[in-house]
Structure formats: structure tokens, C-alpha cells
Coordinates of C-alpha atoms in Angstrom, one line a residue:
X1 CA -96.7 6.9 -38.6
X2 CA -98.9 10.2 -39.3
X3 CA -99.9 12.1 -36.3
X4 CA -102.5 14.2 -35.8
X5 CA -102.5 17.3 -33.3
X6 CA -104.8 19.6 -31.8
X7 CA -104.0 22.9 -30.2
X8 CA -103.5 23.5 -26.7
X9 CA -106.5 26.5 -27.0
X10 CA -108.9 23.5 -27.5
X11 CA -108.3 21.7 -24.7
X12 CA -110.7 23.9 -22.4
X13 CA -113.3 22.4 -24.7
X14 CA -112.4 18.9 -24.6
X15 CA -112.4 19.4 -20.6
X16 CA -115.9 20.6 -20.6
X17 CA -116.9 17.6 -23.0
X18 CA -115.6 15.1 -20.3
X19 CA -116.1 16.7 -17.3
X20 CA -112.7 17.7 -16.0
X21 CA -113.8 20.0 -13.5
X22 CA -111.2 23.0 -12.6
X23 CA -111.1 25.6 -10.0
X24 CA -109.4 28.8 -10.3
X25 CA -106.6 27.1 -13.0
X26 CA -106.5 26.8 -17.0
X27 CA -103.6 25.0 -19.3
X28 CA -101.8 27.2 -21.6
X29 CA -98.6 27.2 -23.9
X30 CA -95.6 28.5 -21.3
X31 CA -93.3 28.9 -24.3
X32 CA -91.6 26.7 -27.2
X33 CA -89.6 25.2 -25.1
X34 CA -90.8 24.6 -22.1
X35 CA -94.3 23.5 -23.5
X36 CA -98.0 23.4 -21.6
X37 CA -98.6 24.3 -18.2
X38 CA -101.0 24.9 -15.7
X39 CA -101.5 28.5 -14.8
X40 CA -103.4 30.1 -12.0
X41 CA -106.4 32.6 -13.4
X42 CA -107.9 33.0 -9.7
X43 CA -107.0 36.3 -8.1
X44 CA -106.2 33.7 -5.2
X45 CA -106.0 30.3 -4.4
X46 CA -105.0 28.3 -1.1
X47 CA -106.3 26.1 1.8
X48 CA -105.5 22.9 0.0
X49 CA -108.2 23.3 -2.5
X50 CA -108.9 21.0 -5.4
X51 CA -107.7 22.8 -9.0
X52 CA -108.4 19.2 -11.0
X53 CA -110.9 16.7 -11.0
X54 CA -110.5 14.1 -13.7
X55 CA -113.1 11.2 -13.7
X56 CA -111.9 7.5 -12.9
X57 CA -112.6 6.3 -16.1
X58 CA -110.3 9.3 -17.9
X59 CA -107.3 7.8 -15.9
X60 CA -105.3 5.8 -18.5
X61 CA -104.1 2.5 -16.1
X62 CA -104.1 -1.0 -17.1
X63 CA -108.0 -1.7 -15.8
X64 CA -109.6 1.1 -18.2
X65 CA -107.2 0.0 -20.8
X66 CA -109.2 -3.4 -20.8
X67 CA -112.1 -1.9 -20.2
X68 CA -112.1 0.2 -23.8
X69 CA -110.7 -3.3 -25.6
X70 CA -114.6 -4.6 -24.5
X71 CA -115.9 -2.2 -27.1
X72 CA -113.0 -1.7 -29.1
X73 CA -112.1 -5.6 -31.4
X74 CA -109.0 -4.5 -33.0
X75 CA -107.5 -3.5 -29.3
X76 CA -108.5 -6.6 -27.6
X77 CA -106.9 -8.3 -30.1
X78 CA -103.5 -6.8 -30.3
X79 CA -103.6 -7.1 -26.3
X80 CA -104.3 -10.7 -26.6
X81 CA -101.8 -11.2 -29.5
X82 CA -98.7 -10.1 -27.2
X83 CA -99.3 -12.6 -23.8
X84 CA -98.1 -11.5 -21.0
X85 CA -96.3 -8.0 -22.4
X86 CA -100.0 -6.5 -22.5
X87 CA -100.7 -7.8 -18.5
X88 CA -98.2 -5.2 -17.3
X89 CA -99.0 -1.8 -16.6
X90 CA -96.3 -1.0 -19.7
X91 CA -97.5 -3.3 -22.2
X92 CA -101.0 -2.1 -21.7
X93 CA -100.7 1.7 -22.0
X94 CA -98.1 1.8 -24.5
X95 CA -100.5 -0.6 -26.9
X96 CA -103.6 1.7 -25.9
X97 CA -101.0 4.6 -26.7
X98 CA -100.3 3.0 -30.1
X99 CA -103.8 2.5 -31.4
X100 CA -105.4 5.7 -30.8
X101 CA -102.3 7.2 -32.9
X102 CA -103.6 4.3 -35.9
X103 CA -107.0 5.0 -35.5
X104 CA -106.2 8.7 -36.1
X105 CA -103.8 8.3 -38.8
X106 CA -105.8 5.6 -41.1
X107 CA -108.2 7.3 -43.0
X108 CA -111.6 5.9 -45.1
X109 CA -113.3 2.5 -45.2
X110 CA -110.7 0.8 -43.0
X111 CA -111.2 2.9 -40.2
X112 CA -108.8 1.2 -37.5
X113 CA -109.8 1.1 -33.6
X114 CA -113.1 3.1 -31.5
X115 CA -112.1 6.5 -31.1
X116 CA -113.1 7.6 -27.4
X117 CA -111.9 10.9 -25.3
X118 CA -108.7 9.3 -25.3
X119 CA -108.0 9.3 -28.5
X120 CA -108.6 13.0 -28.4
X121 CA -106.2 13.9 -25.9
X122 CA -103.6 11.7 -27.3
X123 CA -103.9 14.9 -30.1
X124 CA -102.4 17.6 -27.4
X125 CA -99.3 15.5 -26.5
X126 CA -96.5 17.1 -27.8
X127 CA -94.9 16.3 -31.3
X128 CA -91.3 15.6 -29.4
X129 CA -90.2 14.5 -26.1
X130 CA -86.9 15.4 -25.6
X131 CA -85.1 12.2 -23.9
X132 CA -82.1 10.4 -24.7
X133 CA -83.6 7.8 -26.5
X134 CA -84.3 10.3 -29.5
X135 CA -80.7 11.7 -29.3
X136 CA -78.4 11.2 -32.6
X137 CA -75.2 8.5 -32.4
X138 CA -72.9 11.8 -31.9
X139 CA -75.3 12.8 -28.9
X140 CA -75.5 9.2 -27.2
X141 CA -71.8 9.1 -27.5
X142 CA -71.4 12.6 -25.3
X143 CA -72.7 10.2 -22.4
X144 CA -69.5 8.2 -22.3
X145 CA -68.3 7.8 -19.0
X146 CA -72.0 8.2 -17.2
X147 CA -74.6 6.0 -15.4
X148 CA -76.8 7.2 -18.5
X149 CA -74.6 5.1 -21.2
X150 CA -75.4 2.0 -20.0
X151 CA -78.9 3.4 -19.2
X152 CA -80.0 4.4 -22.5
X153 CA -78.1 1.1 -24.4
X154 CA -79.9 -1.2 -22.1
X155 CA -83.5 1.0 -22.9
X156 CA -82.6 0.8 -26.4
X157 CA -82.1 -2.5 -26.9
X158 CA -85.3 -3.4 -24.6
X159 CA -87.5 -1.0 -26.7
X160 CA -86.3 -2.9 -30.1
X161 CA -87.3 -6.4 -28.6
X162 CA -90.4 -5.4 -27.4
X163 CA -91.2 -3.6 -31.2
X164 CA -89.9 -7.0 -32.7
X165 CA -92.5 -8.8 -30.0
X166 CA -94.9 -6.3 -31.5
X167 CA -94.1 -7.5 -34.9
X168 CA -93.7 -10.9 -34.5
X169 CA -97.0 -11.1 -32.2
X170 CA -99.4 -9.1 -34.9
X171 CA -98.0 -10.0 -38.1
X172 CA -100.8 -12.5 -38.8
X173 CA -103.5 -10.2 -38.1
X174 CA -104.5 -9.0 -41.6
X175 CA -105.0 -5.2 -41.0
X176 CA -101.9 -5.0 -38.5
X177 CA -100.4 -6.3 -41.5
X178 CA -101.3 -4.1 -43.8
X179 CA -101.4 -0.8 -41.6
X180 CA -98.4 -1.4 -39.6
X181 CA -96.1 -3.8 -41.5
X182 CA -96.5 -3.7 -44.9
X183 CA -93.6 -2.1 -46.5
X184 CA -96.0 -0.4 -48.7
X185 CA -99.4 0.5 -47.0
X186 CA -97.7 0.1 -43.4
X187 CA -96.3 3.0 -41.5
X188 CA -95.4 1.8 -37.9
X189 CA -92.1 2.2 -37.4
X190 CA -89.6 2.6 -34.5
X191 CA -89.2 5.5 -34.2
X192 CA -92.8 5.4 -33.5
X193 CA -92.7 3.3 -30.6
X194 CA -90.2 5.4 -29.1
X195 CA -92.9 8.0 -29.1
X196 CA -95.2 6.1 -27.6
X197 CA -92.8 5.0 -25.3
X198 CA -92.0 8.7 -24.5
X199 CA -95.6 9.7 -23.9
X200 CA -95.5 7.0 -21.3
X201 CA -91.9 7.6 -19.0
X202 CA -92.4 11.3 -18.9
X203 CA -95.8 11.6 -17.9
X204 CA -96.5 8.6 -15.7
X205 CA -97.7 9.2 -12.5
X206 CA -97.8 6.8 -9.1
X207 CA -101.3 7.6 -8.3
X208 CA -102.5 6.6 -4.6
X209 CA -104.6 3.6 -5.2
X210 CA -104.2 3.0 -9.2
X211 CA -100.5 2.5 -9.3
X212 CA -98.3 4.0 -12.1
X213 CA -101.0 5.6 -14.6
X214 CA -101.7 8.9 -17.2
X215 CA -103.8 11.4 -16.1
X216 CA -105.2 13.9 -18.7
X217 CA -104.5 17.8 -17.9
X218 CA -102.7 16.3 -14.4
X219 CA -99.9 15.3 -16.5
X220 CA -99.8 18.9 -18.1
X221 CA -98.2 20.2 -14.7
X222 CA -94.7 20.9 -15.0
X223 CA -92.2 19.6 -12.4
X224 CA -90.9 21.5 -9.2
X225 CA -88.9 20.1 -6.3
X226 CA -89.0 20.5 -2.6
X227 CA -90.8 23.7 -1.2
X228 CA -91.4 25.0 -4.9
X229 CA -93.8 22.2 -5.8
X230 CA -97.4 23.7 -5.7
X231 CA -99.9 20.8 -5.4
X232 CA -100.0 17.1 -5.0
X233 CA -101.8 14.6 -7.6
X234 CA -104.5 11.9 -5.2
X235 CA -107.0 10.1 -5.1
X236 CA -110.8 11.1 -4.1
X237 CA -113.2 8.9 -2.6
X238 CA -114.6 7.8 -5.7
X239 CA -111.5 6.8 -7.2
X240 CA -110.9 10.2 -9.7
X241 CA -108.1 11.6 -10.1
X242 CA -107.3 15.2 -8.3
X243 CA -104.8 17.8 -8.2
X244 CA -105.0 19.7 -4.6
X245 CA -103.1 22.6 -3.6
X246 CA -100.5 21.5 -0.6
X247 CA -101.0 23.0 2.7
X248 CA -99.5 26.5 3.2
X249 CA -99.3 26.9 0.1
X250 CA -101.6 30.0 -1.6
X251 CA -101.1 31.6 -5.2
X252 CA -101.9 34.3 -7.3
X253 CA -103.2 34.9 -10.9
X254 CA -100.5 33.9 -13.2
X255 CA -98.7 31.5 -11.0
X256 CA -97.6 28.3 -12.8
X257 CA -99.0 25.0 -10.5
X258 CA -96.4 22.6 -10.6
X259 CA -95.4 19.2 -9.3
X260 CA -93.0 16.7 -7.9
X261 CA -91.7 13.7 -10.4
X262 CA -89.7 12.8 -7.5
X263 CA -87.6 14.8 -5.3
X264 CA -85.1 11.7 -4.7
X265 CA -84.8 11.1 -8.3
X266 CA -81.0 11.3 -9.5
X267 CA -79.7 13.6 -11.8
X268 CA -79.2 10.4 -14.5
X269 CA -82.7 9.3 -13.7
X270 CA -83.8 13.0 -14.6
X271 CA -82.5 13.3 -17.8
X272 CA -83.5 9.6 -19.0
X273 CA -87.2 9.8 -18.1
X274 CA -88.3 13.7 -18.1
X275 CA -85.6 15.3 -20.7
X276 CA -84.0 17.7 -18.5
X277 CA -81.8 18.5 -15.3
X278 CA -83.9 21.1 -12.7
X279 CA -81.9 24.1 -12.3
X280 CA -81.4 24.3 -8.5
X281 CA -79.8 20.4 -8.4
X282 CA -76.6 20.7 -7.1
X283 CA -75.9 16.7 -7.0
X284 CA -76.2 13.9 -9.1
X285 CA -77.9 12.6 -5.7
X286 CA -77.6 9.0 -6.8
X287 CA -76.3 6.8 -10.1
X288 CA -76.3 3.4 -10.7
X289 CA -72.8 1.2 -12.2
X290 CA -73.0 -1.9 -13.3
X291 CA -70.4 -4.7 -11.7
X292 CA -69.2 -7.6 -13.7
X293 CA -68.2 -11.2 -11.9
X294 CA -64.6 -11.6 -12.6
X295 CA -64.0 -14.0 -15.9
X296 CA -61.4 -15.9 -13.1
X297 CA -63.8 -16.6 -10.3
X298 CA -64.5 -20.4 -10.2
X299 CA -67.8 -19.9 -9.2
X300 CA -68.7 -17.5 -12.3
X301 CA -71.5 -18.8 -14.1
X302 CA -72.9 -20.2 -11.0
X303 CA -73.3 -16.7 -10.1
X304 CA -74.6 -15.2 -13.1
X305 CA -77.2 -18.2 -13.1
X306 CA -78.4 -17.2 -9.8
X307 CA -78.2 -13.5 -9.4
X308 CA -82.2 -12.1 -10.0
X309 CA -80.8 -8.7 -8.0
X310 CA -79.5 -5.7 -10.9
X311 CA -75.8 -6.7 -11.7
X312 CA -74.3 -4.1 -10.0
X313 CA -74.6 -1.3 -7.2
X314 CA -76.8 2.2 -6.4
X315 CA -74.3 4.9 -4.8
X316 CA -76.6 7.6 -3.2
X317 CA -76.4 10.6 -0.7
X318 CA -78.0 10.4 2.5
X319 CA -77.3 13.8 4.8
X320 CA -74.4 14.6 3.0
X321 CA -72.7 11.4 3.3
X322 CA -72.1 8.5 0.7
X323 CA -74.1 5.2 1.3
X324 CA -74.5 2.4 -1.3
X325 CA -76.7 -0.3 -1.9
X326 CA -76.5 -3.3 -4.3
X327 CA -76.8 -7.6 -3.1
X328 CA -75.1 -8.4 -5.9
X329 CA -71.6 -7.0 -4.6
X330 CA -71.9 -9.7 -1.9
X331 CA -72.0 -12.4 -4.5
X332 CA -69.1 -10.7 -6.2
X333 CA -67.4 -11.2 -2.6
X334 CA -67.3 -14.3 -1.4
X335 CA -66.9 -17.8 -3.0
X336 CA -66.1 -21.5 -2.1
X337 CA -63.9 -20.9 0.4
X338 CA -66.1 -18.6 2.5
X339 CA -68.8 -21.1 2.6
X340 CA -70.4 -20.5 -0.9
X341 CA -72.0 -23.3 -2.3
X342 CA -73.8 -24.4 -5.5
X343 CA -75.6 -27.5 -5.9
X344 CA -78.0 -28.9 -8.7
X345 CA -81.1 -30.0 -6.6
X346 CA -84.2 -32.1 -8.1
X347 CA -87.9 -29.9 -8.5
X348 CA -91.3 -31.7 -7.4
X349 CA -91.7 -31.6 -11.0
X350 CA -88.6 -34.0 -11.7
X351 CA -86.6 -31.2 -13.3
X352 CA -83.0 -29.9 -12.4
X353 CA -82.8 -26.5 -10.5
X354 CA -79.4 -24.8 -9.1
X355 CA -79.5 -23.8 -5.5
X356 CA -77.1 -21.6 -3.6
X357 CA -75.8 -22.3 -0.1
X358 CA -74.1 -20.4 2.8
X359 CA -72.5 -23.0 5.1
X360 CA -75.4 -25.7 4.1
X361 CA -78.1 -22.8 4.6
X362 CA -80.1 -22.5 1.5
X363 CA -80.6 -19.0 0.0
X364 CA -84.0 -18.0 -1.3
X365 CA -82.2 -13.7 -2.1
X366 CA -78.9 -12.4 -2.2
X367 CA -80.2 -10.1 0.9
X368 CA -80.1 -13.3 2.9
X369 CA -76.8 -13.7 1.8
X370 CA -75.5 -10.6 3.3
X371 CA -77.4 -11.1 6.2
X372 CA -75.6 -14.9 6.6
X373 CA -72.0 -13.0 6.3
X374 CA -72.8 -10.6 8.5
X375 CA -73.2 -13.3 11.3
X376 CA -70.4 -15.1 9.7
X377 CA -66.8 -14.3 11.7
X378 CA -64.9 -13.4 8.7
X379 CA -67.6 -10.2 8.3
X380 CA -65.1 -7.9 8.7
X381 CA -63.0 -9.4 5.7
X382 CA -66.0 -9.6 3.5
X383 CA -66.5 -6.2 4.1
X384 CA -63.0 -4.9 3.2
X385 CA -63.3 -6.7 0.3
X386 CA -67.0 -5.0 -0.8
X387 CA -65.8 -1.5 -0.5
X388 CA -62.3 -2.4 -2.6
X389 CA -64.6 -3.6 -5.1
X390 CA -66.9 -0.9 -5.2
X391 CA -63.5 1.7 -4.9
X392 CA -62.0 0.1 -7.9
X393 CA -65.6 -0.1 -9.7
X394 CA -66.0 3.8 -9.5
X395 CA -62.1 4.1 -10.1
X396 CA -63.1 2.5 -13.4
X397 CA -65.7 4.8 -14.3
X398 CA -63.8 8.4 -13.6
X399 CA -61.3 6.9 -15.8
X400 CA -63.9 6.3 -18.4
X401 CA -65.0 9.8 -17.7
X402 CA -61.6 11.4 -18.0
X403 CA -61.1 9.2 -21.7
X404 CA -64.5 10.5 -23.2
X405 CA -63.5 14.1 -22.6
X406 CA -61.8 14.0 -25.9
X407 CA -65.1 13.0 -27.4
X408 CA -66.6 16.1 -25.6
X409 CA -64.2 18.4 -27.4
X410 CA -64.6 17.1 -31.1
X411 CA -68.7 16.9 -30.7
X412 CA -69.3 20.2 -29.3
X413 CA -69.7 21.9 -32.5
X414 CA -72.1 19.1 -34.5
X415 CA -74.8 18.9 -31.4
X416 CA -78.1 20.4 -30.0
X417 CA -76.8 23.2 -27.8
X418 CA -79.3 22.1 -25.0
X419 CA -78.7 18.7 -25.2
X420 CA -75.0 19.6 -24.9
X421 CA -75.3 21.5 -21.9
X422 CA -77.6 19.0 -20.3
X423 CA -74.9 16.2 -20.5
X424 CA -72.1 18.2 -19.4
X425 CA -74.3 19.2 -16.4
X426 CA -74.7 15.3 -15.9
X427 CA -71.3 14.5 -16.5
X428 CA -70.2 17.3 -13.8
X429 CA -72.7 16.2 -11.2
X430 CA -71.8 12.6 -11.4
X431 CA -67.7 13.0 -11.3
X432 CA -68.5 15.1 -7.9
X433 CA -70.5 12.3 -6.7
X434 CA -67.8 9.4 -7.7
X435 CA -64.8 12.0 -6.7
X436 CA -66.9 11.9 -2.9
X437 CA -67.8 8.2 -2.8
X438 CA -63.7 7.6 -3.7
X439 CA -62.4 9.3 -1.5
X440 CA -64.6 8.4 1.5
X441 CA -64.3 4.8 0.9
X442 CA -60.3 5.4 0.6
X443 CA -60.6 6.2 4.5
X444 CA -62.4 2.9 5.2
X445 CA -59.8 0.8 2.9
X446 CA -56.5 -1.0 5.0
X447 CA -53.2 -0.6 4.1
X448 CA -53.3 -3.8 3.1
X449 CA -55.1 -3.4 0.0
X450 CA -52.5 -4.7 -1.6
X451 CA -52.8 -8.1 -0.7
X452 CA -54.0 -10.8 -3.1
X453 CA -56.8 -12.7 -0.5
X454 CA -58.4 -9.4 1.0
X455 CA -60.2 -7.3 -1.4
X456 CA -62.5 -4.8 0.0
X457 CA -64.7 -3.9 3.5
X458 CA -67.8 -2.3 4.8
X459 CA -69.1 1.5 4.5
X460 CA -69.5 1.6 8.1
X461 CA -66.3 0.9 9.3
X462 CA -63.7 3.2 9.8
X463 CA -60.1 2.2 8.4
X464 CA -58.5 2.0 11.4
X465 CA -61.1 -0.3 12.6
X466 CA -60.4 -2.6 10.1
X467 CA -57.1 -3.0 10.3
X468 CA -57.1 -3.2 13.7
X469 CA -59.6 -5.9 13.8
X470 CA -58.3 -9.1 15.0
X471 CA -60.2 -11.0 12.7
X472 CA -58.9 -9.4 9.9
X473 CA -55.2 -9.7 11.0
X474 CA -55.6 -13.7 11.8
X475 CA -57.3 -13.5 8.1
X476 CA -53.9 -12.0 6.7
X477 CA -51.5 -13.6 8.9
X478 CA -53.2 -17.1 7.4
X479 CA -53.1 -15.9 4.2
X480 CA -49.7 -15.0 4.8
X481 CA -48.8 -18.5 5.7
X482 CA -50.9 -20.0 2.9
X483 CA -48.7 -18.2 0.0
X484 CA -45.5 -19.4 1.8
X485 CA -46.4 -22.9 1.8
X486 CA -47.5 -22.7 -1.9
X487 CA -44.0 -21.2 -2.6
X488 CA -42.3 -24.0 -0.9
X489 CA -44.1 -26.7 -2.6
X490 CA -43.5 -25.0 -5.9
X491 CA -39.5 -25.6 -5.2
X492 CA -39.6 -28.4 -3.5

């Protein structure tokens, strides 16, 4: 679909229109690359003063959305046409996002949408957003071997459902039909939803008492970690937006304000929603893999039914050590014999619901299932069995890492140079952080590894300790026993 842009000179004007007040700051091009920015024209600025003001009813959230489809038909009714998408903060921008790009590009009589300052703004986005999800087949492919493969094949395929729930939900209305749809006066495609979808994960911002929103000229600041971000985005008294200089922090004429999009974001998490990789991040800091239920585990489907945690686990620093997170491993870890149960229990409502037990205790979360095997007496065993699992996971992935690097070789010549180098800085931080994680949990795993009934332990217990706990022993020594028996009934 057409777009229409306005320079970035004109956005002092459409500030004064709406009453964006500033202090001592303006919004200029930086460069090409790098884009808009907001740049210091004070001879001095600090004492935590406001640079931004931008009116409550600027901030693009899910309450003003609503608000504009009261005076604006053909809004309210693609919001209504898509249920329950357009009640989450998602749905509703991205759909708001959507229609002020129709209403700009359908011209004459059938004048689609109310245009309000919005709309305007929408005009000084950028033309491209550089993240993954615009990247060629032979780019995507350069991500073998990352947390951002399985990222960015999971986001694709959740942006084509909800374009196909677009379609599906607005194909009835007669001018969606005709200015969207039709193969011959419709131009939405998805490659446009990707840009609207773009607009929204690179500039969203958690503002104090809104939730996740876009703020205009806010959202212009560029991002800056630690000490070297500027100024923090809030929330005045009367609900408008601000941008306020942090404390100890003074500038001169010329200086660029910028911002945090997260100082604990990963290197993965980065690259998927802002584009690029700061200069001075020397980890990944955290990734995510994805852990499957073994096809020969009784129990499972069972499992997949229940699980409502992410299928897999979050590996992170935390003062320079490796620490992981992830319920699901637990249900990876245990099964019938430990005291995991399943049983298909009767609703109020007469229907049939599966429930999952520990030892006859019902649970509600898989966090409550760690915190039952934690009291449980084999903990120790579950434990050695969690950290094998998460060993052999991240085992998994270095090997997928080392495989793709013949991919690497034969791409390098066909693709974006700064899209090349912003993967192989990904693929680099990550391998450091799985190469750590590996070898710290190889301290914590028993030489007994080996054995078929024990497969993993705990983060926070020391190898020795393991294999020196008595409960572990009596575990083996039992299994031990168990495999003999088997072997004599077999010949007997």
C-alpha cells in the first residue's frame, strides 16, 4: 500500500500545531542511517528538567485508540470486526497504525477513515525498519544456529495468521473489500503489515501508568544503555507523556538525548525488536532455546496438553555467572514414577478437563511443580537430571552453530553488509554465552551421567555435592538393582 511521508524539517510545525511543548531540544536527521534524533540546541541543560511534553490524548495506547473509533465509523468497525485481537494493546495500535496509512493512501470520493494529528505523524516514520522480519530467505538463513531462528520463524508465522484474521474478519465489509482485498482496486498486502508491525516493536514504550504505548517525538530518541542514557520517558500528573533529563546528568548544544529500550535486553532480543546490536555489548546477556518432550516419554502428550509455560528455557547472566530459568524443564524431568500424575476430571459445566498431580496434590502452574519436587526427597535426582537436560539442550545448539558456518561462508557475498555483520556479532555473542553455560553446568554434572535413570541436576549444586549425596547414591544403587532384575527375567 502507498505511503505518504513528510520531512523531518516539518515536524517542529506539527509540534506547535499540537502542543508538544520542548525545552532546550529539537528533532533532526542524525544521518541516513542512523535516522532522527533528538538533539540539544540549549547552550545548557540539567537538573532533571522536562525537554518533552506530549499531551495524554497524543499518546497512541489502546484507550485513545477507542476513543478516535467514536468519531471515526470505518475504525470502529474494523476493531469490532476482529473480536478479541483488537482488545489487546497489539491488536489495537497496529489496526489504528493500519488505517491512518489507508486513509492517506486512498485518494477522492471514497476517502477512507478521519484523519487526526495522528495520521500526520504516522507521515515522519521512517520508510524501513530494519528488523529481521524484512530480511531476504538468504539473510534469515545466516541465523541458523541462534535463539533468533526460532524467534523470527515463530514471529513470522504469527504475523501471517493475524493478516489472514485480518482478512478473514474484514472481507465482508464492502470498502475493506475493495481497498484492501481486491486483487484489482486493493493494495494491503503483507508486507504491509509487517510495517505496521515494525512501527509498533521498535518504538513501543512501557510508559508508567499507560502500559506499553507510542509516544510522538518521545519515540524519536535514539537508544543508549547504562550511564550513557540521557533522560527517562514518565508520566506527569495529568497523565502526558514527558521526557526528563536524569539526575546528574547536564548537556550541551549539540548533544544527542537518548534513551534506554532496556538495559537487560539480550543481544537476540536487540536485533529482533530495535534492528541493531549497541556497540559497547560485550554479551549476548541472555537467549532463549526451545526444549522438546522426548517422542518416548509415556507421559508426552499429557504434557504438551498441560504445559501454558514457553516450551523451553531462558539462560541469562547474573554477576558474571550463568543462571537459567524455564518451569517447563521440570515437566520435561519427572514422570509417573516420580509421582506425576494425569487424570481426566469432570468441570461444573459437565465437560472433561485434564488435571496434573504431584503425589495426589493438584497443580494449578508448573512453578508449583518445582516447588513440590523441591520438598520431594529425590530433589537432588531431579536436579541432576535438569541441568543434563539443559547441558545436552545447549550441546545441541553449538552443534547447530558449528553446521551453519558453512552457510556463513557461501552467503557472505549475496547479503546487506550490515545485516551481515549484525548476525555474526549475534552469532559470536551467543556461542560465548552457550560455551559459559556448558562448561559451568559440566562442573555441577556426576560422573554418572552415563547412567540410563539419572539425567540431569540443579544449577546450585556443586558436582561433588551431588555425587556425594546420599540420596542420589541410594537412587543409583536402586537403579542399579532394578536393571539386574530386568536382565534376569529376560533369561530366565
Amino acid at each position: 500500500m502507498r505511503r505518504e511521508y513528510l520531512p523531518s524539517g516539518a515536524l517542529q510545525t506539527w509540534m506547535n500545531l499540537n502542543d508538544i511543548h520542548r525545552k532546550g531540544i529539537n528533532i533532526e536527521l542524525l544521518s541516513e542511517q542512523k535516522g532522527a534524533g533528538i538533539i540539544t540546541t540549549a547552550e545548557s541543560l540539567d537538573n532533571e528538567i522536562i525537554l518533552i511534553t506530549v499531551p495524554s490524548q497524543l499518546v497512541l495506547s489502546p484507550e485513545n485508540v477507542w476513543l478516535f473509533a467514536k468519531s471515526d465509523t470505518h475504525l470502529k468497525e474494523v476493531l469490532e470486526a476482529v473480536g478479541e485481537y483488537s482488545r489487546s494493546t497489539r491488536g489495537a495500535i497496529l489496526i489504528f497504525l493500519l488505517m491512518q496509512i489507508t486513509h492517506s493512501a486512498v485518494a477522492g470520493s471514497d476517502k477512507i477513515g478521519v484523519s487526526n494529528p495522528l495520521t500526520e505523524y504516522v507521515k515522519f516514520l521512517p520508510p524501513e525498519v530494519p528488523l529481521p522480519t524484512f530480511w531476504a530467505e538468504e539473510e534469515r538463513a545466516l541465523a541458523a544456529g541462534t535463539s533468533l531462528q526460532a524467534a523470527l520463524e515463530a514471529k513470522l508465522k504469527s504475523l501471517d495468521r493475524e493478516f489472514s484474521h485480518l482478512h478473514d474478519s474484514t472481507k465482508s465489509i464492502a470498502w475493506c473489500q475493495k481497498h484492501w482485498w481486491n486483487t484489482e482496486t486493493g493494495g494491503l498486502t503483507f508486507q504491509d503489515w509487517k510495517v505496521v508491525d515494525a512501527m509498533y516493536r521498535s518504538r513501543a514504550l512501557e510508559l508508567p501508568g499507560t502500559g506499553h504505548a507510542m509516544v510522538p517525538c518521545i519515540d524519536m530518541a535514539n537508544h543508549a544503555g547504562g550511564d550513557d542514557t540521557v533522560a527517562l520517558y514518565d508520566t506527569d500528573v495529568d497523565d502526558n507523556a514527558i521526557l526528563v533529563l536524569r539526575d546528574c546528568k547536564s548537556l550541551k548544544a549539540s548533544d544527542e538525548v537518548t534513551i534506554t529500550y532496556g538495559d537487560e535486553k539480550g543481544a537476540c532480543e536487540m536485533l529482533f525488536s530495535y534492528g541493531f546490536i549497541e556497540d559497547t555489548m560485550t554479551s549476548a546477556r541472555e537467549l532463549f532455546l526451545d526444549l522438546d518432550i522426548p517422542d518416548d516419554d509415556p507421559l508426552a502428550m499429557a504434557k504438551k496438553a498441560v504445559a501454558k509455560s514457553a516450551p523451553g528455557f531462558r539462560l541469562f547472566l547474573k554477576n558474571g555467572s550463568i543462571n537459567w530459568e524455564g518451569d517447563y524443564v521440570w515437566l520435561v524431568c519427572v514422570n509417573e514414577e516420580d509421582g506425576l500424575d494425569f487424570r481426566l476430571l469432570q468441570t461444573t459445566d459437565g465437560e472433561k478437563e485434564l488435571k496434573v498431580f504431584w503425589n495426589d496434590d493438584e497443580i494449578e502452574n508448573l512453578t508449583k511443580l518445582r516447588r513440590l519436587a523441591r520438598e520431594d526427597g529425590l530433589w537432588d535426582v531431579f536436579h541432576l537430571r535438569a541441568i543434563a537436560t539443559l547441558q545436552g539442550r545447549i550441546e545441541q545448539q553449538l552443534q547447530e552453530l558449528e553446521r551453519s558456518q558453512a552457510i556463513i561462508s557461501m552467503a557472505e557475498c549475496g547479503v546487506n553488509d550490515n545485516t551481515y555483520q549484525r548476525i555474526m556479532r549475534l552469532r559470536e555473542l551467543e556461542e560465548q554465552l552457550m560455551l559459559q553455560a556448558y562448561g559451568e553446568f559440566d562442573e555441577q554434572v556426576s560422573a554418572s551421567k552415563q547412567s540410563a535413570c539419572v539425567l540431569n541436576a540443579d544449577i546450585t549444586f556443586q558436582k561433588n555435592q551431588l555425587l556425594e549425596s546420599r540420596v542420589v547414591q541410594d537412587y543409583l544403587r536402586a537403579a542399579t538393582a532394578d536393571r539386574e532384575q530386568a536382565t534376569e527375567d529376560d533369561f530366565s
